[in-house]
Amino acid sequence: YLMHTGYREISGVKYPSLGSIVCAEAKEGPQSDLPGYISLNGKGGGPGFYGAKYSPLSTYAGAEIPNIEPPLPHKLMDSRLSALDVLDSRFASATQSEFADTHNEMYGRAIRFSRSSLAKLLDPKSTDAKNLTPYGNTQFARACYTAKRLIAEGGVRFIEIEHSGWDIHSNNNYEVARQC
């Protein structure tokens, strides 16, 4: 928590992570149908008081995103989404809840993301093996290559890559050298 936010965790206050801050404060610049903050190989930091809109998309590099393709044809899916929008709008007007608006916005973002041609940047089948070779064949290497593509081709503002295994308690010289 301290590393992600710069604050110690205390009761009652949820601070945003660096990725959420960058996305919330960067009003100008490249944007796309992809989320502005993506965490590869880990869960990333939370959005804190900025709200769910600034949460990271957490996924593993080289792993398919489940359910990115709807189980129905787009036309049928659109009619179901229209019906859902009517129900959600009624609920939002009846409750005056900001969470209902956030919920609708998140649904819209998810649909745009799933239909975007940029979603292929996270598809392991779209990775050309010869381009990945210089990076190596590890989970961290795949994440670095994916991050490069997400920034260059997708306009993602902030990417966090988790590289675990640093909690070392014995044989430190060997383990640190191996991790590096």
C-alpha atoms as a PDB file:
ATOM      1  CA  TYR A   1       0.000   0.000   0.000  1.00  0.00           C
ATOM      2  CA  LEU A   2       2.802   2.388   0.923  1.00  0.00           C
ATOM      3  CA  MET A   3       4.622   1.685  -2.335  1.00  0.00           C
ATOM      4  CA  HIS A   4       1.508   2.176  -4.482  1.00  0.00           C
ATOM      5  CA  THR A   5       0.178   5.310  -2.779  1.00  0.00           C
ATOM      6  CA  GLY A   6       3.015   6.947  -0.872  1.00  0.00           C
ATOM      7  CA  TYR A   7       0.961   6.736   2.337  1.00  0.00           C
ATOM      8  CA  ARG A   8       0.700   4.318   5.191  1.00  0.00           C
ATOM      9  CA  GLU A   9      -2.630   2.531   5.305  1.00  0.00           C
ATOM     10  CA  ILE A  10      -4.897   4.126   7.888  1.00  0.00           C
ATOM     11  CA  SER A  11      -8.491   3.580   8.788  1.00  0.00           C
ATOM     12  CA  GLY A  12     -11.048   5.733   7.019  1.00  0.00           C
ATOM     13  CA  VAL A  13      -8.909   7.117   4.209  1.00  0.00           C
ATOM     14  CA  LYS A  14      -8.290   5.295   0.937  1.00  0.00           C
ATOM     15  CA  TYR A  15      -5.513   6.967  -1.019  1.00  0.00           C
ATOM     16  CA  PRO A  16      -5.199   6.466  -4.779  1.00  0.00           C
ATOM     17  CA  SER A  17      -2.249   4.658  -6.303  1.00  0.00           C
ATOM     18  CA  LEU A  18       0.181   6.440  -8.606  1.00  0.00           C
ATOM     19  CA  GLY A  19      -1.459   4.928 -11.705  1.00  0.00           C
ATOM     20  CA  SER A  20      -4.874   6.188 -10.658  1.00  0.00           C
ATOM     21  CA  ILE A  21      -3.496   9.655  -9.908  1.00  0.00           C
ATOM     22  CA  VAL A  22      -1.808   9.888 -13.321  1.00  0.00           C
ATOM     23  CA  CYS A  23      -5.016   8.878 -15.114  1.00  0.00           C
ATOM     24  CA  ALA A  24      -7.247  11.153 -13.028  1.00  0.00           C
ATOM     25  CA  GLU A  25      -5.033  14.217 -13.358  1.00  0.00           C
ATOM     26  CA  ALA A  26      -3.980  13.782 -17.015  1.00  0.00           C
ATOM     27  CA  LYS A  27      -6.976  15.400 -18.640  1.00  0.00           C
ATOM     28  CA  GLU A  28      -5.142  16.015 -21.914  1.00  0.00           C
ATOM     29  CA  GLY A  29      -3.151  13.680 -24.106  1.00  0.00           C
ATOM     30  CA  PRO A  30      -3.652  10.344 -25.803  1.00  0.00           C
ATOM     31  CA  GLN A  31      -6.720   8.367 -24.890  1.00  0.00           C
ATOM     32  CA  SER A  32      -8.313   5.323 -26.403  1.00  0.00           C
ATOM     33  CA  ASP A  33     -10.890   2.622 -25.818  1.00  0.00           C
ATOM     34  CA  LEU A  34      -8.338   0.847 -23.628  1.00  0.00           C
ATOM     35  CA  PRO A  35      -8.268   1.581 -19.905  1.00  0.00           C
ATOM     36  CA  GLY A  36      -5.843   4.357 -18.951  1.00  0.00           C
ATOM     37  CA  TYR A  37      -4.253   2.243 -16.206  1.00  0.00           C
ATOM     38  CA  ILE A  38      -3.321  -1.384 -16.775  1.00  0.00           C
ATOM     39  CA  SER A  39      -1.609  -3.671 -14.285  1.00  0.00           C
ATOM     40  CA  LEU A  40       0.195  -6.652 -15.791  1.00  0.00           C
ATOM     41  CA  ASN A  41       0.924  -9.760 -13.714  1.00  0.00           C
ATOM     42  CA  GLY A  42      -0.549  -8.270 -10.564  1.00  0.00           C
ATOM     43  CA  LYS A  43      -3.577  -6.488  -9.180  1.00  0.00           C
ATOM     44  CA  GLY A  44      -2.133  -2.966  -9.203  1.00  0.00           C
ATOM     45  CA  GLY A  45      -3.019  -0.233  -6.774  1.00  0.00           C
ATOM     46  CA  GLY A  46      -6.513   0.918  -6.008  1.00  0.00           C
ATOM     47  CA  PRO A  47      -8.177   4.144  -7.130  1.00  0.00           C
ATOM     48  CA  GLY A  48      -8.781   5.365  -3.572  1.00  0.00           C
ATOM     49  CA  PHE A  49     -10.949   8.446  -3.332  1.00  0.00           C
ATOM     50  CA  TYR A  50     -10.906   8.919  -7.137  1.00  0.00           C
ATOM     51  CA  GLY A  51     -13.414   6.067  -7.498  1.00  0.00           C
ATOM     52  CA  ALA A  52     -13.794   2.958  -9.641  1.00  0.00           C
ATOM     53  CA  LYS A  53     -13.392   4.895 -12.882  1.00  0.00           C
ATOM     54  CA  TYR A  54      -9.640   5.024 -12.177  1.00  0.00           C
ATOM     55  CA  SER A  55      -9.144   1.385 -11.192  1.00  0.00           C
ATOM     56  CA  PRO A  56      -6.599  -0.603 -13.171  1.00  0.00           C
ATOM     57  CA  LEU A  57      -7.441  -3.363 -15.585  1.00  0.00           C
ATOM     58  CA  SER A  58      -5.545  -6.265 -14.031  1.00  0.00           C
ATOM     59  CA  THR A  59      -4.453  -9.080 -16.307  1.00  0.00           C
ATOM     60  CA  TYR A  60      -1.547 -11.398 -16.974  1.00  0.00           C
ATOM     61  CA  ALA A  61       0.594 -10.811 -20.039  1.00  0.00           C
ATOM     62  CA  GLY A  62       0.159 -13.691 -22.430  1.00  0.00           C
ATOM     63  CA  ALA A  63      -3.178 -14.768 -20.934  1.00  0.00           C
ATOM     64  CA  GLU A  64      -6.473 -14.326 -22.714  1.00  0.00           C
ATOM     65  CA  ILE A  65      -8.992 -11.981 -21.135  1.00  0.00           C
ATOM     66  CA  PRO A  66     -12.023 -14.106 -20.311  1.00  0.00           C
ATOM     67  CA  ASN A  67     -15.394 -13.193 -21.823  1.00  0.00           C
ATOM     68  CA  ILE A  68     -14.044 -10.354 -23.961  1.00  0.00           C
ATOM     69  CA  GLU A  69     -16.197 -11.628 -26.802  1.00  0.00           C
ATOM     70  CA  PRO A  70     -19.911 -11.542 -25.948  1.00  0.00           C
ATOM     71  CA  PRO A  71     -21.752 -14.864 -26.210  1.00  0.00           C
ATOM     72  CA  LEU A  72     -24.347 -13.234 -28.488  1.00  0.00           C
ATOM     73  CA  PRO A  73     -24.236 -11.418 -31.836  1.00  0.00           C
ATOM     74  CA  HIS A  74     -23.612  -7.673 -31.440  1.00  0.00           C
ATOM     75  CA  LYS A  75     -27.129  -6.729 -32.579  1.00  0.00           C
ATOM     76  CA  LEU A  76     -28.780  -8.928 -29.938  1.00  0.00           C
ATOM     77  CA  MET A  77     -26.285  -7.775 -27.323  1.00  0.00           C
ATOM     78  CA  ASP A  78     -27.083  -4.139 -28.175  1.00  0.00           C
ATOM     79  CA  SER A  79     -30.812  -4.712 -27.660  1.00  0.00           C
ATOM     80  CA  ARG A  80     -30.138  -6.291 -24.267  1.00  0.00           C
ATOM     81  CA  LEU A  81     -27.842  -3.405 -23.330  1.00  0.00           C
ATOM     82  CA  SER A  82     -30.588  -0.936 -24.319  1.00  0.00           C
ATOM     83  CA  ALA A  83     -33.041  -2.705 -22.013  1.00  0.00           C
ATOM     84  CA  LEU A  84     -30.454  -2.672 -19.231  1.00  0.00           C
ATOM     85  CA  ASP A  85     -29.864   1.044 -19.823  1.00  0.00           C
ATOM     86  CA  VAL A  86     -33.589   1.763 -19.365  1.00  0.00           C
ATOM     87  CA  LEU A  87     -33.636  -0.130 -16.063  1.00  0.00           C
ATOM     88  CA  ASP A  88     -30.402   1.464 -14.883  1.00  0.00           C
ATOM     89  CA  SER A  89     -31.652   4.958 -15.798  1.00  0.00           C
ATOM     90  CA  ARG A  90     -34.845   4.435 -13.800  1.00  0.00           C
ATOM     91  CA  PHE A  91     -32.839   3.196 -10.827  1.00  0.00           C
ATOM     92  CA  ALA A  92     -30.406   6.106 -11.061  1.00  0.00           C
ATOM     93  CA  SER A  93     -33.173   8.717 -11.208  1.00  0.00           C
ATOM     94  CA  ALA A  94     -35.082   7.082  -8.346  1.00  0.00           C
ATOM     95  CA  THR A  95     -32.073   6.775  -6.036  1.00  0.00           C
ATOM     96  CA  GLN A  96     -29.993   9.776  -7.141  1.00  0.00           C
ATOM     97  CA  SER A  97     -26.989   7.543  -6.491  1.00  0.00           C
ATOM     98  CA  GLU A  98     -23.596   8.467  -7.934  1.00  0.00           C
ATOM     99  CA  PHE A  99     -22.778   4.758  -7.892  1.00  0.00           C
ATOM    100  CA  ALA A 100     -25.503   4.076 -10.451  1.00  0.00           C
ATOM    101  CA  ASP A 101     -23.909   6.581 -12.836  1.00  0.00           C
ATOM    102  CA  THR A 102     -20.470   5.065 -12.229  1.00  0.00           C
ATOM    103  CA  HIS A 103     -21.919   1.614 -12.869  1.00  0.00           C
ATOM    104  CA  ASN A 104     -23.366   2.728 -16.219  1.00  0.00           C
ATOM    105  CA  GLU A 105     -20.112   4.405 -17.202  1.00  0.00           C
ATOM    106  CA  MET A 106     -18.098   1.278 -16.373  1.00  0.00           C
ATOM    107  CA  TYR A 107     -20.459  -0.892 -18.458  1.00  0.00           C
ATOM    108  CA  GLY A 108     -20.036   1.482 -21.387  1.00  0.00           C
ATOM    109  CA  ARG A 109     -16.256   1.434 -21.077  1.00  0.00           C
ATOM    110  CA  ALA A 110     -16.220  -2.367 -20.924  1.00  0.00           C
ATOM    111  CA  ILE A 111     -18.346  -2.649 -24.069  1.00  0.00           C
ATOM    112  CA  ARG A 112     -16.191  -0.128 -25.966  1.00  0.00           C
ATOM    113  CA  PHE A 113     -13.057  -1.986 -24.855  1.00  0.00           C
ATOM    114  CA  SER A 114     -14.390  -5.401 -25.887  1.00  0.00           C
ATOM    115  CA  ARG A 115     -15.343  -4.102 -29.340  1.00  0.00           C
ATOM    116  CA  SER A 116     -12.203  -2.078 -29.917  1.00  0.00           C
ATOM    117  CA  SER A 117      -9.571  -3.206 -32.370  1.00  0.00           C
ATOM    118  CA  LEU A 118      -7.054  -2.199 -29.677  1.00  0.00           C
ATOM    119  CA  ALA A 119      -8.154  -5.126 -27.479  1.00  0.00           C
ATOM    120  CA  LYS A 120      -5.931  -7.287 -29.694  1.00  0.00           C
ATOM    121  CA  LEU A 121      -2.908  -5.709 -27.965  1.00  0.00           C
ATOM    122  CA  LEU A 122      -3.746  -7.854 -24.939  1.00  0.00           C
ATOM    123  CA  ASP A 123      -4.468 -10.972 -26.994  1.00  0.00           C
ATOM    124  CA  PRO A 124      -1.577 -13.454 -26.751  1.00  0.00           C
ATOM    125  CA  LYS A 125      -2.377 -14.741 -30.252  1.00  0.00           C
ATOM    126  CA  SER A 126      -1.557 -11.311 -31.708  1.00  0.00           C
ATOM    127  CA  THR A 127       2.019 -11.443 -30.408  1.00  0.00           C
ATOM    128  CA  ASP A 128       4.571 -12.247 -33.076  1.00  0.00           C
ATOM    129  CA  ALA A 129       7.127 -14.643 -31.576  1.00  0.00           C
ATOM    130  CA  LYS A 130      10.043 -13.055 -33.452  1.00  0.00           C
ATOM    131  CA  ASN A 131       9.245  -9.658 -31.896  1.00  0.00           C
ATOM    132  CA  LEU A 132       9.068 -11.210 -28.435  1.00  0.00           C
ATOM    133  CA  THR A 133      12.361 -13.128 -28.772  1.00  0.00           C
ATOM    134  CA  PRO A 134      14.672 -10.224 -27.778  1.00  0.00           C
ATOM    135  CA  TYR A 135      12.670  -9.801 -24.569  1.00  0.00           C
ATOM    136  CA  GLY A 136      13.009 -13.426 -23.484  1.00  0.00           C
ATOM    137  CA  ASN A 137      10.524 -16.132 -22.642  1.00  0.00           C
ATOM    138  CA  THR A 138       9.485 -15.261 -19.106  1.00  0.00           C
ATOM    139  CA  GLN A 139       6.245 -13.843 -17.743  1.00  0.00           C
ATOM    140  CA  PHE A 140       8.040 -10.573 -16.955  1.00  0.00           C
ATOM    141  CA  ALA A 141       9.481 -10.387 -20.499  1.00  0.00           C
ATOM    142  CA  ARG A 142       6.021 -10.896 -22.034  1.00  0.00           C
ATOM    143  CA  ALA A 143       4.690  -8.154 -19.763  1.00  0.00           C
ATOM    144  CA  CYS A 144       7.429  -5.719 -20.879  1.00  0.00           C
ATOM    145  CA  TYR A 145       6.703  -6.420 -24.544  1.00  0.00           C
ATOM    146  CA  THR A 146       2.953  -6.080 -23.984  1.00  0.00           C
ATOM    147  CA  ALA A 147       3.486  -2.808 -22.083  1.00  0.00           C
ATOM    148  CA  LYS A 148       5.521  -1.384 -24.951  1.00  0.00           C
ATOM    149  CA  ARG A 149       2.732  -2.206 -27.405  1.00  0.00           C
ATOM    150  CA  LEU A 150       0.011  -0.832 -25.119  1.00  0.00           C
ATOM    151  CA  ILE A 151       1.787   2.505 -24.820  1.00  0.00           C
ATOM    152  CA  ALA A 152       2.960   2.857 -28.431  1.00  0.00           C
ATOM    153  CA  GLU A 153      -0.126   1.523 -30.200  1.00  0.00           C
ATOM    154  CA  GLY A 154      -2.884   1.804 -27.605  1.00  0.00           C
ATOM    155  CA  GLY A 155      -2.320   5.158 -25.894  1.00  0.00           C
ATOM    156  CA  VAL A 156      -2.409   3.646 -22.398  1.00  0.00           C
ATOM    157  CA  ARG A 157      -1.268   6.269 -19.890  1.00  0.00           C
ATOM    158  CA  PHE A 158       0.077   4.134 -17.049  1.00  0.00           C
ATOM    159  CA  ILE A 159       1.236   0.530 -16.911  1.00  0.00           C
ATOM    160  CA  GLU A 160       2.406  -1.308 -13.838  1.00  0.00           C
ATOM    161  CA  ILE A 161       4.243  -4.603 -14.173  1.00  0.00           C
ATOM    162  CA  GLU A 162       4.568  -6.824 -11.140  1.00  0.00           C
ATOM    163  CA  HIS A 163       7.709  -8.917 -10.846  1.00  0.00           C
ATOM    164  CA  SER A 164       7.349 -11.004  -7.713  1.00  0.00           C
ATOM    165  CA  GLY A 165       9.837 -13.070  -5.785  1.00  0.00           C
ATOM    166  CA  TRP A 166      11.729 -10.296  -4.006  1.00  0.00           C
ATOM    167  CA  ASP A 167      10.771 -11.400  -0.483  1.00  0.00           C
ATOM    168  CA  ILE A 168      14.093 -13.154   0.077  1.00  0.00           C
ATOM    169  CA  HIS A 169      15.122 -14.516   3.475  1.00  0.00           C
ATOM    170  CA  SER A 170      18.079 -16.769   2.705  1.00  0.00           C
ATOM    171  CA  ASN A 171      20.848 -17.172   0.165  1.00  0.00           C
ATOM    172  CA  ASN A 172      20.431 -13.461  -0.592  1.00  0.00           C
ATOM    173  CA  ASN A 173      23.378 -12.927  -2.949  1.00  0.00           C
ATOM    174  CA  TYR A 174      22.334 -15.759  -5.250  1.00  0.00           C
ATOM    175  CA  GLU A 175      18.591 -14.973  -5.133  1.00  0.00           C
ATOM    176  CA  VAL A 176      18.998 -11.237  -5.776  1.00  0.00           C
ATOM    177  CA  ALA A 177      21.348 -11.933  -8.701  1.00  0.00           C
ATOM    178  CA  ARG A 178      18.846 -14.434 -10.088  1.00  0.00           C
ATOM    179  CA  GLN A 179      15.981 -11.965  -9.787  1.00  0.00           C
ATOM    180  CA  CYS A 180      18.002  -9.218 -11.486  1.00  0.00           C
END
